[in-house]
Short mmCIF file of C-alpha atoms in Angstrom, two decimals:
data_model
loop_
_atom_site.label_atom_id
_atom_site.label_comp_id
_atom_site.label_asym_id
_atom_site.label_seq_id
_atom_site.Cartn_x
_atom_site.Cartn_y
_atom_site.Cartn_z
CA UNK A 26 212.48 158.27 11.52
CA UNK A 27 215.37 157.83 8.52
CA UNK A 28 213.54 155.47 6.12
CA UNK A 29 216.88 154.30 4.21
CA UNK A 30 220.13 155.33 6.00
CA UNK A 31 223.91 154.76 5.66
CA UNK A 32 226.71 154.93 7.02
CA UNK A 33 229.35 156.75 6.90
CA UNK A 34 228.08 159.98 5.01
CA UNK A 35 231.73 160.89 3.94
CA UNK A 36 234.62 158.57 3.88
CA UNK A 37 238.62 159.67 2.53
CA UNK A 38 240.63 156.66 1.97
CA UNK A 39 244.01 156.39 0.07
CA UNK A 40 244.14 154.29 -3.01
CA UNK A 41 244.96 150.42 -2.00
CA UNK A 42 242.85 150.40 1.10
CA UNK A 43 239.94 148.70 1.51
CA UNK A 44 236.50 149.70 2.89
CA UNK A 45 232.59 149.23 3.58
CA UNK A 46 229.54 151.36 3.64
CA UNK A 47 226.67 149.97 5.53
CA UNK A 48 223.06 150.45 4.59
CA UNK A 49 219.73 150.04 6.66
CA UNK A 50 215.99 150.30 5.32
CA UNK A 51 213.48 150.50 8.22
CA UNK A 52 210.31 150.30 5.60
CA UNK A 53 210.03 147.02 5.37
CA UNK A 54 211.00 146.41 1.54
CA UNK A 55 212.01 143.52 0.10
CA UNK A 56 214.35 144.74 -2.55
CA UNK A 57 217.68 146.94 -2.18
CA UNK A 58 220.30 148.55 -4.07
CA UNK A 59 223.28 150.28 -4.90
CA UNK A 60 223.91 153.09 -7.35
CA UNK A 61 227.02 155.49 -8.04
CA UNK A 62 226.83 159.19 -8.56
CA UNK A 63 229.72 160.66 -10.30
CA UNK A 64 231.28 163.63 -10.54
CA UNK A 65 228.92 164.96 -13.58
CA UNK A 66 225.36 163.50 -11.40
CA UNK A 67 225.37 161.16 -13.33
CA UNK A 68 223.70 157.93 -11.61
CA UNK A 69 224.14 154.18 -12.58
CA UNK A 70 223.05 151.42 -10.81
CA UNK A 71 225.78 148.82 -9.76
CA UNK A 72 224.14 145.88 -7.82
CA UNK A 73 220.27 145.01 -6.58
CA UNK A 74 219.09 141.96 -3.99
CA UNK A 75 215.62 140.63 -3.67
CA UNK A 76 215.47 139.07 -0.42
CA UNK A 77 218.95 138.12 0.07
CA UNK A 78 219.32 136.83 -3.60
CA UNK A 79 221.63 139.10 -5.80
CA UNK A 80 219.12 139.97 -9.03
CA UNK A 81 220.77 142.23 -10.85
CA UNK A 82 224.98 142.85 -11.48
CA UNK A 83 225.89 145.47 -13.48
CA UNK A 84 229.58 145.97 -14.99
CA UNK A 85 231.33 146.54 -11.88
CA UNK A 86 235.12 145.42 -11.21
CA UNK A 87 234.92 142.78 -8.95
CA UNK A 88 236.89 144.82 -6.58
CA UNK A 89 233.22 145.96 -5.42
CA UNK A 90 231.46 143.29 -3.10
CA UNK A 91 228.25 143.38 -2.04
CA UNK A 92 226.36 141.52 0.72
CA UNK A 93 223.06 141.54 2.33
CA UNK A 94 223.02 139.73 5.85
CA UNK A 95 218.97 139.98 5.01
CA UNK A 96 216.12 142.08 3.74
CA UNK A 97 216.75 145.46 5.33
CA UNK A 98 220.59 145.61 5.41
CA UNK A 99 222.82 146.35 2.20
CA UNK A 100 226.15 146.34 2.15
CA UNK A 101 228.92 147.29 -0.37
CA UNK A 102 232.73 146.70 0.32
CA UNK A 103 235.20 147.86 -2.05
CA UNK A 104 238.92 146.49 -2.21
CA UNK A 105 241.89 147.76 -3.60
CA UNK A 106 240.49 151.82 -3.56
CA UNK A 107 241.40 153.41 -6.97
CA UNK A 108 241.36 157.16 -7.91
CA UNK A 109 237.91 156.45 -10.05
CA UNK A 110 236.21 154.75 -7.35
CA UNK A 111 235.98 158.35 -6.49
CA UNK A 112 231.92 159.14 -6.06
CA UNK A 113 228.71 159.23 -4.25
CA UNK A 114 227.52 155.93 -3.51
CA UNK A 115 223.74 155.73 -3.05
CA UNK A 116 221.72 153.11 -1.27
CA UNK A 117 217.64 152.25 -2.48
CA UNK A 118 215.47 150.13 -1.69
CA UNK A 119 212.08 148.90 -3.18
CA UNK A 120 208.69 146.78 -3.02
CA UNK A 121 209.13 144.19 -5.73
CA UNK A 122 206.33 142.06 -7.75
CA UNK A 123 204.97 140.99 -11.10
CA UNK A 124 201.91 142.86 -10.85
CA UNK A 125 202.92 146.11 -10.11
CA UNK A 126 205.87 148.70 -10.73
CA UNK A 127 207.28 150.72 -7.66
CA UNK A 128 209.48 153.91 -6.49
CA UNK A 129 212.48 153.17 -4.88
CA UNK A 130 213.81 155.17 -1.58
CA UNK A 131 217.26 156.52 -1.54
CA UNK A 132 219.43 156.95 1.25
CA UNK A 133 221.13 160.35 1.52
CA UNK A 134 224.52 159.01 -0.07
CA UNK A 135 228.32 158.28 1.09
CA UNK A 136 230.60 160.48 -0.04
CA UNK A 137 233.93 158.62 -1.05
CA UNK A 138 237.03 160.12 -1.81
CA UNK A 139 239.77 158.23 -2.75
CA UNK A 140 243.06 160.02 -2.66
CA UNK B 1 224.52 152.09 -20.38
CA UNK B 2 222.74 155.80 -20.23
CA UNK B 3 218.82 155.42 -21.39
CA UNK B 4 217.25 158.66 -20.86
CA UNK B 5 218.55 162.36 -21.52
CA UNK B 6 216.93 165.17 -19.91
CA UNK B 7 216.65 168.69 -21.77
CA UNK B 8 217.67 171.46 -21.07
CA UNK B 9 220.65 170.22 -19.17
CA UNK B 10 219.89 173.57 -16.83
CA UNK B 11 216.78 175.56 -16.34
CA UNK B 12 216.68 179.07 -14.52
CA UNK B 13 213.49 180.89 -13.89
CA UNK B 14 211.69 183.07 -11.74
CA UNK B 15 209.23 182.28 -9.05
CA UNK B 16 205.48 181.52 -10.03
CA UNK B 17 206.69 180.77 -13.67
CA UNK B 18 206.38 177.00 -14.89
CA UNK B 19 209.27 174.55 -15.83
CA UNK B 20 208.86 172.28 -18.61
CA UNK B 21 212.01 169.25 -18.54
CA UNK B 22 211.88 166.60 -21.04
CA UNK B 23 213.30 163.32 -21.23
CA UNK B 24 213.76 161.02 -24.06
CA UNK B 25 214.81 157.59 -24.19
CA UNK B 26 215.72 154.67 -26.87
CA UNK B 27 214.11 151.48 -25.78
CA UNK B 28 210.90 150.24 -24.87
CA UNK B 29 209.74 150.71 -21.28
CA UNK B 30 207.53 149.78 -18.85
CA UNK B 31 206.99 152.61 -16.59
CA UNK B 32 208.99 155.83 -16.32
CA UNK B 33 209.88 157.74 -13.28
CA UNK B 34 210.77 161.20 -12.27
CA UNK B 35 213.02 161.80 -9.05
CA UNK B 36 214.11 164.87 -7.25
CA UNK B 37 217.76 165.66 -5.77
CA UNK B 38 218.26 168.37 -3.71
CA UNK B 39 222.31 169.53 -3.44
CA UNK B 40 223.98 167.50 -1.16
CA UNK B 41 221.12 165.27 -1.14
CA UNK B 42 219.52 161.82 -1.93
CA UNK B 43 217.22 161.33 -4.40
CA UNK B 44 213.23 161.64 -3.86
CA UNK B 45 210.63 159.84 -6.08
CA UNK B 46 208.28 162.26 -7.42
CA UNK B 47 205.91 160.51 -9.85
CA UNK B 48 205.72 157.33 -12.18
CA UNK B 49 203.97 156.43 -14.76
CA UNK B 50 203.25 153.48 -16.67
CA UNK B 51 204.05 152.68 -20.48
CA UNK B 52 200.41 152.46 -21.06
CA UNK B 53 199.80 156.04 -19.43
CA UNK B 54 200.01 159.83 -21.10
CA UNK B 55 199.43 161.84 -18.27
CA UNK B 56 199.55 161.92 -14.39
CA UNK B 57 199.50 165.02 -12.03
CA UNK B 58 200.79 165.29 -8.46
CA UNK B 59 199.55 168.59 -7.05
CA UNK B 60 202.00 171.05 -9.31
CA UNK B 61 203.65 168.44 -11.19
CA UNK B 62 202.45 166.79 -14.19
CA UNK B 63 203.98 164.02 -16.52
CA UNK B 64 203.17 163.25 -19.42
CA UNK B 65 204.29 160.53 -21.59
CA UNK B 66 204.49 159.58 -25.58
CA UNK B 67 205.41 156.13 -26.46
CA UNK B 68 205.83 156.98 -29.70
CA UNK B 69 208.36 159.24 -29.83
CA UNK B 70 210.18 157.73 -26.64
CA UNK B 71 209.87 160.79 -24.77
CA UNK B 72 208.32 162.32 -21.10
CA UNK B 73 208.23 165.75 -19.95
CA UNK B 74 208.03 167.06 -16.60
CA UNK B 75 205.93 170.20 -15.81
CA UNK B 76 206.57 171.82 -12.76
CA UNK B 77 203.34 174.88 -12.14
CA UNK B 78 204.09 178.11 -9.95
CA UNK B 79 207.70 177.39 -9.15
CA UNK B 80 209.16 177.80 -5.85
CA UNK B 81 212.32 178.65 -4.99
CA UNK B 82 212.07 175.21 -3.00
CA UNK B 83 211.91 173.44 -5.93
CA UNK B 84 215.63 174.19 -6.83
CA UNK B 85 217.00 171.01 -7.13
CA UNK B 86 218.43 168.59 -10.55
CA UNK B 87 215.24 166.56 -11.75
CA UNK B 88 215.89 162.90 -12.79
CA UNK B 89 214.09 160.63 -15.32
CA UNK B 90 214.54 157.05 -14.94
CA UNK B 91 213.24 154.33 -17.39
CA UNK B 92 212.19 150.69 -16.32
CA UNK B 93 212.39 148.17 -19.22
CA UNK B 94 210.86 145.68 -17.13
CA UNK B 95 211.41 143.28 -14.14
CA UNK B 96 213.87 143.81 -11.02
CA UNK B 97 213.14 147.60 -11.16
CA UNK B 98 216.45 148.07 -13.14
CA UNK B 99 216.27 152.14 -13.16
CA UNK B 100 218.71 153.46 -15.98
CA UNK B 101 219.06 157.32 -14.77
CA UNK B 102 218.79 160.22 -17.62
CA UNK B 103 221.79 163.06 -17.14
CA UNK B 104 219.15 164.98 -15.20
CA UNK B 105 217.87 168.50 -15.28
CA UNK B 106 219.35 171.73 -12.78
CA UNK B 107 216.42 173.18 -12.18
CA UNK B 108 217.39 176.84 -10.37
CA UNK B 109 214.13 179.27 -9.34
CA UNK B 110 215.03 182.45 -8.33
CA UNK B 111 212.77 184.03 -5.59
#
């Protein structure tokens, strides 16, 4: 029973092209994100939604599109593939409130390589 | 930009010794949280704690945290060779559970 999942786990792309990775959350969370893992593990978030509403935007070239059709679906698409885009792309998701703080579930990652 | 750093950057020790990882930080918080990645792997939550918390345990584990000095450490009791993995602080500064990521922590136990 995969609690946050996406799809695909590895994708190689040439630079110009333009793609998606899909993500699902089956644990009924309101919240959902996306994070990139580069090279050095390093992880930085890059985009959250609270039900459907985009909450927080990082620094991300606008290349990098994300959508959520509604609460348990995330999804990122990237245009115009550069070498740097280059990472693991991780998907989270989250309970969200005032009164209380909470862990977030990640999905096992996309591998992207742009070539 | 980059709130927490983890040290040592790389840990290697024997089974049934402990692992100590620290994390330190440079703003205020509101709750701080450890995760686990295995190789290959996504990331696993392993404990929070809140800004107004020094200490929580989770069977081995144990957290601790000092306001103060901006700064958590992660105490891992009786490694396993299981628990060979990179170890992950991740600070909260409050509202829409913006996680800023440390550089994390390879943790290696050898059996």
């Amino acid at each position: 029973d995969t609690a946050v999942s996406q799809t695909p786990k590895y994708l190689v792309t040439q630079m110009g092209n333009d793609k998606s990775i899909k993500c699902e959350q089956n644990l009924g969370h309101d919240t959902m994100y996306w994070y990139k893992q580069d090279s050095k593990k390093f992880l930085k978030i890059m985009f959250s939604y609270n039900n459907k509403e985009l909450i927080i935007n990082e620094t991300v070239p606008n290349r990098f599109s994300p959508k959520s059709p509604d609460k348990a679906h995330l999804n990122l698409h990237i245009n115009s593939l550069e070498l740097g885009d280059s990472a693991v792309y991780f998907c989270a998701s989250s309970l969200r409130d005032s009164m209380r703080f909470y862990e977030q579930y990640f999905g096992p990652g996309t591998r992207l390589t742009v070539t | 930009s980059q709130q927490g750093e983890e040290d040592p950057q790389a840990l290697s020790i024997q089974e049934g010794e402990n692992a100590t990882m620290n994390c330190s930080y440079k703003t205020s918080i509101n709750n701080l949280q450890w995760y686990r990645q295995n190789s290959g792997r996504g990331l696993v939550h392993l404990i929070l704690i809140r800004s107004n918390e020094r200490e929580k345990h989770s069977g081995r584990l144990r957290v601790t945290l000092d306001t103060s000095k901006k700064s958590s450490s992660l105490l891992i009791t009786a490694s396993r060779a299981a628990d060979t993995a990179s170890y992950f602080c991740a600070t909260d500064r409050g509202g829409y559970n913006k996680l800023i990521f440390g550089a994390g922590t390879r943790l290696a136990v050898h059996p």
